[in-house]
Amino acid sequence: MSDATPALKLSGVRAGYGETVVLEDVGFSLPERGSLAVLGRNGVGKTTLLSTLIGHTTFHSGTIEHQGRPIERLPAYERSRLGIGYVPQEREIFPSLSVEENLTVAAHPGRWTLERVYELFPGVASRRSHMGNQISGGEQQMLAIARALMGNPSLLLMDEPLEGLAPIIVETLLEAVQRLIREESLTMILVEQHAKLALEVTQSALVLNRGRISYLGESAALLADPQRLTSLIVGT
């Protein structure tokens, strides 16, 4: 077993909103350059898990370590500075800024530049002068991912990036996700309702049920057992 420090390690995490606890005893370890699909029905705590990682929930107990450093008590802006990037489900594009301004406002020195995100998403490049509210939903999703990359994160969290998109856009985004995982040295957590698609592009998987982990293992093993996958997500 490798002694390398994991990119992310959670132990006994209990978190939620105010006095309401959503996550109970959540723990897992994600290696550098690892990729994790977070699956489960609506309302089981998937978005809350990402929100807890970026510091937007009430943290009750447990530990969160990023590259060996405890971060559970750090404010969200410090976690961002440490290299945690986030693509929210609502995209949160600035409507009054141009596409390029949406990107440059998030820029942090590193490998990801305007040129590189434009190469990854040519559709975003072609809309660079359009305002944030003048592009399609699929283009907004590409822009949201590109903007997160402009912060040059080492850990990228994505909350249902495929939701409500046309099949051709889903295919484009999945190709980009695969490239980020395989070629760009990024560690990634992907929350997704499209379970099979998420399992196809990730190394490991976590299924949540009522805020607790009901499965933690290899994505390939879960993908190869459709009956178990259905039972975990639909039958719980």
PDB file of C-alpha atoms in Angstrom:
ATOM      1  CA  MET A   1       0.000   0.000   0.000  1.00  0.00           C
ATOM      2  CA  SER A   2       1.278   3.459  -0.901  1.00  0.00           C
ATOM      3  CA  ASP A   3       2.371   5.778   1.903  1.00  0.00           C
ATOM      4  CA  ALA A   4       1.743   8.870  -0.217  1.00  0.00           C
ATOM      5  CA  THR A   5      -0.297  11.617   1.391  1.00  0.00           C
ATOM      6  CA  PRO A   6      -3.818  11.524  -0.059  1.00  0.00           C
ATOM      7  CA  ALA A   7      -5.172  14.527  -1.903  1.00  0.00           C
ATOM      8  CA  LEU A   8      -8.247  14.431   0.311  1.00  0.00           C
ATOM      9  CA  LYS A   9      -9.126  12.472   3.438  1.00  0.00           C
ATOM     10  CA  LEU A  10     -12.347  12.626   5.436  1.00  0.00           C
ATOM     11  CA  SER A  11     -12.884  10.904   8.782  1.00  0.00           C
ATOM     12  CA  GLY A  12     -16.143  10.796  10.729  1.00  0.00           C
ATOM     13  CA  VAL A  13     -17.534  13.902   9.076  1.00  0.00           C
ATOM     14  CA  ARG A  14     -20.829  15.129  10.473  1.00  0.00           C
ATOM     15  CA  ALA A  15     -22.192  18.286   8.869  1.00  0.00           C
ATOM     16  CA  GLY A  16     -25.324  20.051   7.707  1.00  0.00           C
ATOM     17  CA  TYR A  17     -27.108  23.372   7.980  1.00  0.00           C
ATOM     18  CA  GLY A  18     -27.410  24.956  11.403  1.00  0.00           C
ATOM     19  CA  GLU A  19     -28.659  22.312  13.824  1.00  0.00           C
ATOM     20  CA  THR A  20     -29.850  20.083  10.973  1.00  0.00           C
ATOM     21  CA  VAL A  21     -27.365  17.276  10.348  1.00  0.00           C
ATOM     22  CA  VAL A  22     -27.278  15.917   6.791  1.00  0.00           C
ATOM     23  CA  LEU A  23     -24.001  13.979   6.657  1.00  0.00           C
ATOM     24  CA  GLU A  24     -23.323  11.304   9.277  1.00  0.00           C
ATOM     25  CA  ASP A  25     -19.967   9.572   9.787  1.00  0.00           C
ATOM     26  CA  VAL A  26     -18.709  10.178   6.244  1.00  0.00           C
ATOM     27  CA  GLY A  27     -15.150   9.076   5.624  1.00  0.00           C
ATOM     28  CA  PHE A  28     -13.031   8.249   2.598  1.00  0.00           C
ATOM     29  CA  SER A  29      -9.596   8.850   1.127  1.00  0.00           C
ATOM     30  CA  LEU A  30      -8.861  10.078  -2.387  1.00  0.00           C
ATOM     31  CA  PRO A  31      -5.314   9.818  -3.786  1.00  0.00           C
ATOM     32  CA  GLU A  32      -3.570  12.464  -5.854  1.00  0.00           C
ATOM     33  CA  ARG A  33      -4.927  12.325  -9.424  1.00  0.00           C
ATOM     34  CA  GLY A  34      -7.766  10.140  -8.186  1.00  0.00           C
ATOM     35  CA  SER A  35     -11.344  10.514  -9.373  1.00  0.00           C
ATOM     36  CA  LEU A  36     -14.484   9.819  -7.358  1.00  0.00           C
ATOM     37  CA  ALA A  37     -18.105   9.602  -8.502  1.00  0.00           C
ATOM     38  CA  VAL A  38     -20.605  10.550  -5.779  1.00  0.00           C
ATOM     39  CA  LEU A  39     -23.963   8.940  -6.475  1.00  0.00           C
ATOM     40  CA  GLY A  40     -27.355   8.590  -4.844  1.00  0.00           C
ATOM     41  CA  ARG A  41     -30.949   9.721  -5.050  1.00  0.00           C
ATOM     42  CA  ASN A  42     -31.974  13.343  -4.701  1.00  0.00           C
ATOM     43  CA  GLY A  43     -31.768  14.622  -1.156  1.00  0.00           C
ATOM     44  CA  VAL A  44     -29.273  12.092   0.238  1.00  0.00           C
ATOM     45  CA  GLY A  45     -26.479  14.613   0.828  1.00  0.00           C
ATOM     46  CA  LYS A  46     -24.411  14.719  -2.362  1.00  0.00           C
ATOM     47  CA  THR A  47     -24.415  18.497  -2.786  1.00  0.00           C
ATOM     48  CA  THR A  48     -24.036  18.884   0.980  1.00  0.00           C
ATOM     49  CA  LEU A  49     -20.841  16.828   0.781  1.00  0.00           C
ATOM     50  CA  LEU A  50     -19.334  19.195  -1.784  1.00  0.00           C
ATOM     51  CA  SER A  51     -20.581  22.217   0.143  1.00  0.00           C
ATOM     52  CA  THR A  52     -18.906  20.839   3.259  1.00  0.00           C
ATOM     53  CA  LEU A  53     -15.623  20.411   1.407  1.00  0.00           C
ATOM     54  CA  ILE A  54     -15.640  24.042   0.317  1.00  0.00           C
ATOM     55  CA  GLY A  55     -16.773  25.384   3.692  1.00  0.00           C
ATOM     56  CA  HIS A  56     -20.385  26.316   3.027  1.00  0.00           C
ATOM     57  CA  THR A  57     -22.097  24.155   5.667  1.00  0.00           C
ATOM     58  CA  THR A  58     -22.190  23.878   9.443  1.00  0.00           C
ATOM     59  CA  PHE A  59     -19.408  21.507  10.469  1.00  0.00           C
ATOM     60  CA  HIS A  60     -20.245  19.479  13.581  1.00  0.00           C
ATOM     61  CA  SER A  61     -17.459  16.925  13.938  1.00  0.00           C
ATOM     62  CA  GLY A  62     -14.812  14.858  12.177  1.00  0.00           C
ATOM     63  CA  THR A  63     -11.796  15.861  10.110  1.00  0.00           C
ATOM     64  CA  ILE A  64     -11.126  16.955   6.539  1.00  0.00           C
ATOM     65  CA  GLU A  65      -7.540  16.894   5.324  1.00  0.00           C
ATOM     66  CA  HIS A  66      -6.403  18.358   2.017  1.00  0.00           C
ATOM     67  CA  GLN A  67      -2.907  17.174   1.079  1.00  0.00           C
ATOM     68  CA  GLY A  68      -2.318  16.307   4.727  1.00  0.00           C
ATOM     69  CA  ARG A  69      -3.495  19.661   6.114  1.00  0.00           C
ATOM     70  CA  PRO A  70      -6.637  19.929   8.272  1.00  0.00           C
ATOM     71  CA  ILE A  71      -9.063  22.327   6.581  1.00  0.00           C
ATOM     72  CA  GLU A  72     -12.406  21.673   8.289  1.00  0.00           C
ATOM     73  CA  ARG A  73     -12.236  24.945  10.223  1.00  0.00           C
ATOM     74  CA  LEU A  74     -10.872  27.105   7.404  1.00  0.00           C
ATOM     75  CA  PRO A  75     -13.144  29.641   5.662  1.00  0.00           C
ATOM     76  CA  ALA A  76     -14.138  28.992   2.061  1.00  0.00           C
ATOM     77  CA  TYR A  77     -11.757  31.563   0.560  1.00  0.00           C
ATOM     78  CA  GLU A  78      -8.747  29.930   2.224  1.00  0.00           C
ATOM     79  CA  ARG A  79      -9.754  26.516   0.899  1.00  0.00           C
ATOM     80  CA  SER A  80      -9.949  28.020  -2.573  1.00  0.00           C
ATOM     81  CA  ARG A  81      -6.463  29.465  -2.182  1.00  0.00           C
ATOM     82  CA  LEU A  82      -5.194  26.014  -1.199  1.00  0.00           C
ATOM     83  CA  GLY A  83      -6.330  24.650  -4.557  1.00  0.00           C
ATOM     84  CA  ILE A  84      -9.922  23.474  -4.172  1.00  0.00           C
ATOM     85  CA  GLY A  85     -12.021  24.424  -7.184  1.00  0.00           C
ATOM     86  CA  TYR A  86     -15.806  24.185  -7.369  1.00  0.00           C
ATOM     87  CA  VAL A  87     -18.299  24.011 -10.236  1.00  0.00           C
ATOM     88  CA  PRO A  88     -21.736  24.620  -8.663  1.00  0.00           C
ATOM     89  CA  GLN A  89     -24.904  22.990  -9.930  1.00  0.00           C
ATOM     90  CA  GLU A  90     -26.427  26.433 -10.597  1.00  0.00           C
ATOM     91  CA  ARG A  91     -23.313  27.468 -12.629  1.00  0.00           C
ATOM     92  CA  GLU A  92     -23.473  31.000 -11.143  1.00  0.00           C
ATOM     93  CA  ILE A  93     -22.245  32.769 -14.275  1.00  0.00           C
ATOM     94  CA  PHE A  94     -21.963  36.544 -13.923  1.00  0.00           C
ATOM     95  CA  PRO A  95     -24.644  37.739 -16.388  1.00  0.00           C
ATOM     96  CA  SER A  96     -23.325  41.307 -16.683  1.00  0.00           C
ATOM     97  CA  LEU A  97     -19.768  40.215 -17.542  1.00  0.00           C
ATOM     98  CA  SER A  98     -18.541  38.904 -20.856  1.00  0.00           C
ATOM     99  CA  VAL A  99     -17.497  35.277 -21.179  1.00  0.00           C
ATOM    100  CA  GLU A 100     -13.849  36.323 -21.108  1.00  0.00           C
ATOM    101  CA  GLU A 101     -14.394  38.562 -18.088  1.00  0.00           C
ATOM    102  CA  ASN A 102     -16.074  35.645 -16.295  1.00  0.00           C
ATOM    103  CA  LEU A 103     -12.829  33.748 -16.833  1.00  0.00           C
ATOM    104  CA  THR A 104     -10.294  36.443 -16.025  1.00  0.00           C
ATOM    105  CA  VAL A 105     -12.041  37.440 -12.787  1.00  0.00           C
ATOM    106  CA  ALA A 106     -11.232  33.959 -11.457  1.00  0.00           C
ATOM    107  CA  ALA A 107      -7.667  33.749 -12.774  1.00  0.00           C
ATOM    108  CA  HIS A 108      -4.856  32.548 -10.538  1.00  0.00           C
ATOM    109  CA  PRO A 109      -1.285  31.924 -11.760  1.00  0.00           C
ATOM    110  CA  GLY A 110      -0.654  28.416 -12.994  1.00  0.00           C
ATOM    111  CA  ARG A 111      -0.974  26.025 -15.903  1.00  0.00           C
ATOM    112  CA  TRP A 112      -4.512  27.011 -16.812  1.00  0.00           C
ATOM    113  CA  THR A 113      -4.668  30.206 -18.857  1.00  0.00           C
ATOM    114  CA  LEU A 114      -7.236  31.690 -21.215  1.00  0.00           C
ATOM    115  CA  GLU A 115      -5.520  29.976 -24.123  1.00  0.00           C
ATOM    116  CA  ARG A 116      -5.659  26.566 -22.446  1.00  0.00           C
ATOM    117  CA  VAL A 117      -9.309  26.745 -21.397  1.00  0.00           C
ATOM    118  CA  TYR A 118     -10.224  27.993 -24.860  1.00  0.00           C
ATOM    119  CA  GLU A 119      -8.407  25.007 -26.338  1.00  0.00           C
ATOM    120  CA  LEU A 120     -10.320  22.667 -24.027  1.00  0.00           C
ATOM    121  CA  PHE A 121     -13.635  24.355 -24.805  1.00  0.00           C
ATOM    122  CA  PRO A 122     -13.591  25.883 -28.318  1.00  0.00           C
ATOM    123  CA  GLY A 123     -17.285  26.692 -27.926  1.00  0.00           C
ATOM    124  CA  VAL A 124     -16.430  29.020 -25.064  1.00  0.00           C
ATOM    125  CA  ALA A 125     -13.701  30.676 -27.113  1.00  0.00           C
ATOM    126  CA  SER A 126     -16.145  31.445 -29.913  1.00  0.00           C
ATOM    127  CA  ARG A 127     -18.414  33.248 -27.420  1.00  0.00           C
ATOM    128  CA  ARG A 128     -15.691  35.160 -25.578  1.00  0.00           C
ATOM    129  CA  SER A 129     -17.227  38.578 -26.266  1.00  0.00           C
ATOM    130  CA  HIS A 130     -20.814  37.552 -25.431  1.00  0.00           C
ATOM    131  CA  MET A 131     -22.317  38.461 -22.081  1.00  0.00           C
ATOM    132  CA  GLY A 132     -22.883  35.711 -19.544  1.00  0.00           C
ATOM    133  CA  ASN A 133     -26.645  35.817 -20.078  1.00  0.00           C
ATOM    134  CA  GLN A 134     -26.325  35.626 -23.877  1.00  0.00           C
ATOM    135  CA  ILE A 135     -25.016  32.070 -24.128  1.00  0.00           C
ATOM    136  CA  SER A 136     -26.812  28.726 -23.992  1.00  0.00           C
ATOM    137  CA  GLY A 137     -27.094  26.462 -20.965  1.00  0.00           C
ATOM    138  CA  GLY A 138     -24.494  24.098 -22.382  1.00  0.00           C
ATOM    139  CA  GLU A 139     -22.107  26.965 -23.034  1.00  0.00           C
ATOM    140  CA  GLN A 140     -22.698  28.259 -19.513  1.00  0.00           C
ATOM    141  CA  GLN A 141     -21.773  24.846 -18.115  1.00  0.00           C
ATOM    142  CA  MET A 142     -18.550  24.789 -20.139  1.00  0.00           C
ATOM    143  CA  LEU A 143     -17.835  28.328 -18.941  1.00  0.00           C
ATOM    144  CA  ALA A 144     -18.425  27.313 -15.307  1.00  0.00           C
ATOM    145  CA  ILE A 145     -15.878  24.500 -15.615  1.00  0.00           C
ATOM    146  CA  ALA A 146     -13.432  26.722 -17.499  1.00  0.00           C
ATOM    147  CA  ARG A 147     -13.765  29.416 -14.824  1.00  0.00           C
ATOM    148  CA  ALA A 148     -12.993  26.884 -12.081  1.00  0.00           C
ATOM    149  CA  LEU A 149      -9.905  25.781 -14.024  1.00  0.00           C
ATOM    150  CA  MET A 150      -8.714  29.395 -14.281  1.00  0.00           C
ATOM    151  CA  GLY A 151      -8.216  29.241 -10.518  1.00  0.00           C
ATOM    152  CA  ASN A 152      -5.688  26.456 -11.180  1.00  0.00           C
ATOM    153  CA  PRO A 153      -7.039  23.984  -8.620  1.00  0.00           C
ATOM    154  CA  SER A 154      -5.414  20.705  -7.669  1.00  0.00           C
ATOM    155  CA  LEU A 155      -8.794  19.326  -6.534  1.00  0.00           C
ATOM    156  CA  LEU A 156     -11.874  19.994  -8.658  1.00  0.00           C
ATOM    157  CA  LEU A 157     -15.407  19.451  -7.328  1.00  0.00           C
ATOM    158  CA  MET A 158     -18.237  19.307  -9.864  1.00  0.00           C
ATOM    159  CA  ASP A 159     -21.914  19.224  -8.918  1.00  0.00           C
ATOM    160  CA  GLU A 160     -24.087  17.574 -11.590  1.00  0.00           C
ATOM    161  CA  PRO A 161     -22.416  19.171 -14.627  1.00  0.00           C
ATOM    162  CA  LEU A 162     -24.487  17.092 -17.084  1.00  0.00           C
ATOM    163  CA  GLU A 163     -27.909  18.044 -15.728  1.00  0.00           C
ATOM    164  CA  GLY A 164     -30.435  19.173 -18.320  1.00  0.00           C
ATOM    165  CA  LEU A 165     -28.011  19.267 -21.243  1.00  0.00           C
ATOM    166  CA  ALA A 166     -28.420  18.011 -24.806  1.00  0.00           C
ATOM    167  CA  PRO A 167     -26.680  14.698 -25.601  1.00  0.00           C
ATOM    168  CA  ILE A 168     -24.069  16.343 -27.841  1.00  0.00           C
ATOM    169  CA  ILE A 169     -23.108  18.746 -25.017  1.00  0.00           C
ATOM    170  CA  VAL A 170     -22.990  15.860 -22.530  1.00  0.00           C
ATOM    171  CA  GLU A 171     -20.570  14.059 -24.843  1.00  0.00           C
ATOM    172  CA  THR A 172     -18.358  17.146 -25.125  1.00  0.00           C
ATOM    173  CA  LEU A 173     -18.292  17.641 -21.369  1.00  0.00           C
ATOM    174  CA  LEU A 174     -17.516  13.985 -20.681  1.00  0.00           C
ATOM    175  CA  GLU A 175     -14.586  14.132 -23.080  1.00  0.00           C
ATOM    176  CA  ALA A 176     -13.300  17.187 -21.222  1.00  0.00           C
ATOM    177  CA  VAL A 177     -13.739  15.471 -17.847  1.00  0.00           C
ATOM    178  CA  GLN A 178     -11.839  12.423 -19.067  1.00  0.00           C
ATOM    179  CA  ARG A 179      -9.015  14.616 -20.290  1.00  0.00           C
ATOM    180  CA  LEU A 180      -8.825  16.470 -16.978  1.00  0.00           C
ATOM    181  CA  ILE A 181      -8.621  13.191 -15.077  1.00  0.00           C
ATOM    182  CA  ARG A 182      -6.217  11.354 -17.363  1.00  0.00           C
ATOM    183  CA  GLU A 183      -3.946  14.064 -18.709  1.00  0.00           C
ATOM    184  CA  GLU A 184      -4.049  17.105 -16.450  1.00  0.00           C
ATOM    185  CA  SER A 185      -3.037  15.694 -13.042  1.00  0.00           C
ATOM    186  CA  LEU A 186      -6.277  16.864 -11.448  1.00  0.00           C
ATOM    187  CA  THR A 187      -7.946  15.128  -8.533  1.00  0.00           C
ATOM    188  CA  MET A 188     -11.705  15.194  -9.094  1.00  0.00           C
ATOM    189  CA  ILE A 189     -14.987  14.556  -7.316  1.00  0.00           C
ATOM    190  CA  LEU A 190     -17.973  14.301  -9.629  1.00  0.00           C
ATOM    191  CA  VAL A 191     -21.510  14.418  -8.239  1.00  0.00           C
ATOM    192  CA  GLU A 192     -23.849  13.142 -10.913  1.00  0.00           C
ATOM    193  CA  GLN A 193     -27.361  11.780 -11.413  1.00  0.00           C
ATOM    194  CA  HIS A 194     -26.270   9.964 -14.580  1.00  0.00           C
ATOM    195  CA  ALA A 195     -24.674   7.150 -12.614  1.00  0.00           C
ATOM    196  CA  LYS A 196     -23.391   5.025 -15.488  1.00  0.00           C
ATOM    197  CA  LEU A 197     -21.782   7.986 -17.241  1.00  0.00           C
ATOM    198  CA  ALA A 198     -20.071   9.038 -14.012  1.00  0.00           C
ATOM    199  CA  LEU A 199     -18.819   5.513 -13.345  1.00  0.00           C
ATOM    200  CA  GLU A 200     -17.390   5.265 -16.844  1.00  0.00           C
ATOM    201  CA  VAL A 201     -15.039   8.217 -16.334  1.00  0.00           C
ATOM    202  CA  THR A 202     -14.018   7.797 -12.675  1.00  0.00           C
ATOM    203  CA  GLN A 203     -11.787   5.382 -10.799  1.00  0.00           C
ATOM    204  CA  SER A 204     -13.817   5.036  -7.605  1.00  0.00           C
ATOM    205  CA  ALA A 205     -17.376   5.568  -6.464  1.00  0.00           C
ATOM    206  CA  LEU A 206     -19.257   6.517  -3.329  1.00  0.00           C
ATOM    207  CA  VAL A 207     -22.998   6.062  -2.909  1.00  0.00           C
ATOM    208  CA  LEU A 208     -24.809   8.066  -0.246  1.00  0.00           C
ATOM    209  CA  ASN A 209     -28.053   7.049   1.421  1.00  0.00           C
ATOM    210  CA  ARG A 210     -29.628   9.390   3.991  1.00  0.00           C
ATOM    211  CA  GLY A 211     -26.315  11.112   4.554  1.00  0.00           C
ATOM    212  CA  ARG A 212     -24.336   7.918   5.147  1.00  0.00           C
ATOM    213  CA  ILE A 213     -22.072   5.932   2.834  1.00  0.00           C
ATOM    214  CA  SER A 214     -23.738   2.779   1.511  1.00  0.00           C
ATOM    215  CA  TYR A 215     -21.022   1.926  -1.027  1.00  0.00           C
ATOM    216  CA  LEU A 216     -17.376   2.858  -1.388  1.00  0.00           C
ATOM    217  CA  GLY A 217     -15.284   1.030  -3.948  1.00  0.00           C
ATOM    218  CA  GLU A 218     -14.134   0.806  -7.540  1.00  0.00           C
ATOM    219  CA  SER A 219     -16.297   2.416 -10.205  1.00  0.00           C
ATOM    220  CA  ALA A 220     -15.643  -0.457 -12.608  1.00  0.00           C
ATOM    221  CA  ALA A 221     -16.934  -3.029 -10.117  1.00  0.00           C
ATOM    222  CA  LEU A 222     -20.180  -1.128  -9.591  1.00  0.00           C
ATOM    223  CA  LEU A 223     -20.579  -0.498 -13.319  1.00  0.00           C
ATOM    224  CA  ALA A 224     -20.201  -4.229 -13.958  1.00  0.00           C
ATOM    225  CA  ASP A 225     -23.017  -5.042 -11.521  1.00  0.00           C
ATOM    226  CA  PRO A 226     -26.119  -3.194 -12.793  1.00  0.00           C
ATOM    227  CA  GLN A 227     -28.398  -4.954 -10.333  1.00  0.00           C
ATOM    228  CA  ARG A 228     -26.370  -3.785  -7.371  1.00  0.00           C
ATOM    229  CA  LEU A 229     -26.097  -0.278  -8.818  1.00  0.00           C
ATOM    230  CA  THR A 230     -29.870  -0.086  -9.206  1.00  0.00           C
ATOM    231  CA  SER A 231     -30.405  -1.435  -5.693  1.00  0.00           C
ATOM    232  CA  LEU A 232     -28.014   1.097  -4.175  1.00  0.00           C
ATOM    233  CA  ILE A 233     -29.454   4.119  -5.941  1.00  0.00           C
ATOM    234  CA  VAL A 234     -33.093   3.266  -6.527  1.00  0.00           C
ATOM    235  CA  GLY A 235     -33.823   0.602  -3.925  1.00  0.00           C
ATOM    236  CA  THR A 236     -32.472   2.391  -0.874  1.00  0.00           C
TER     237      THR A 236
END
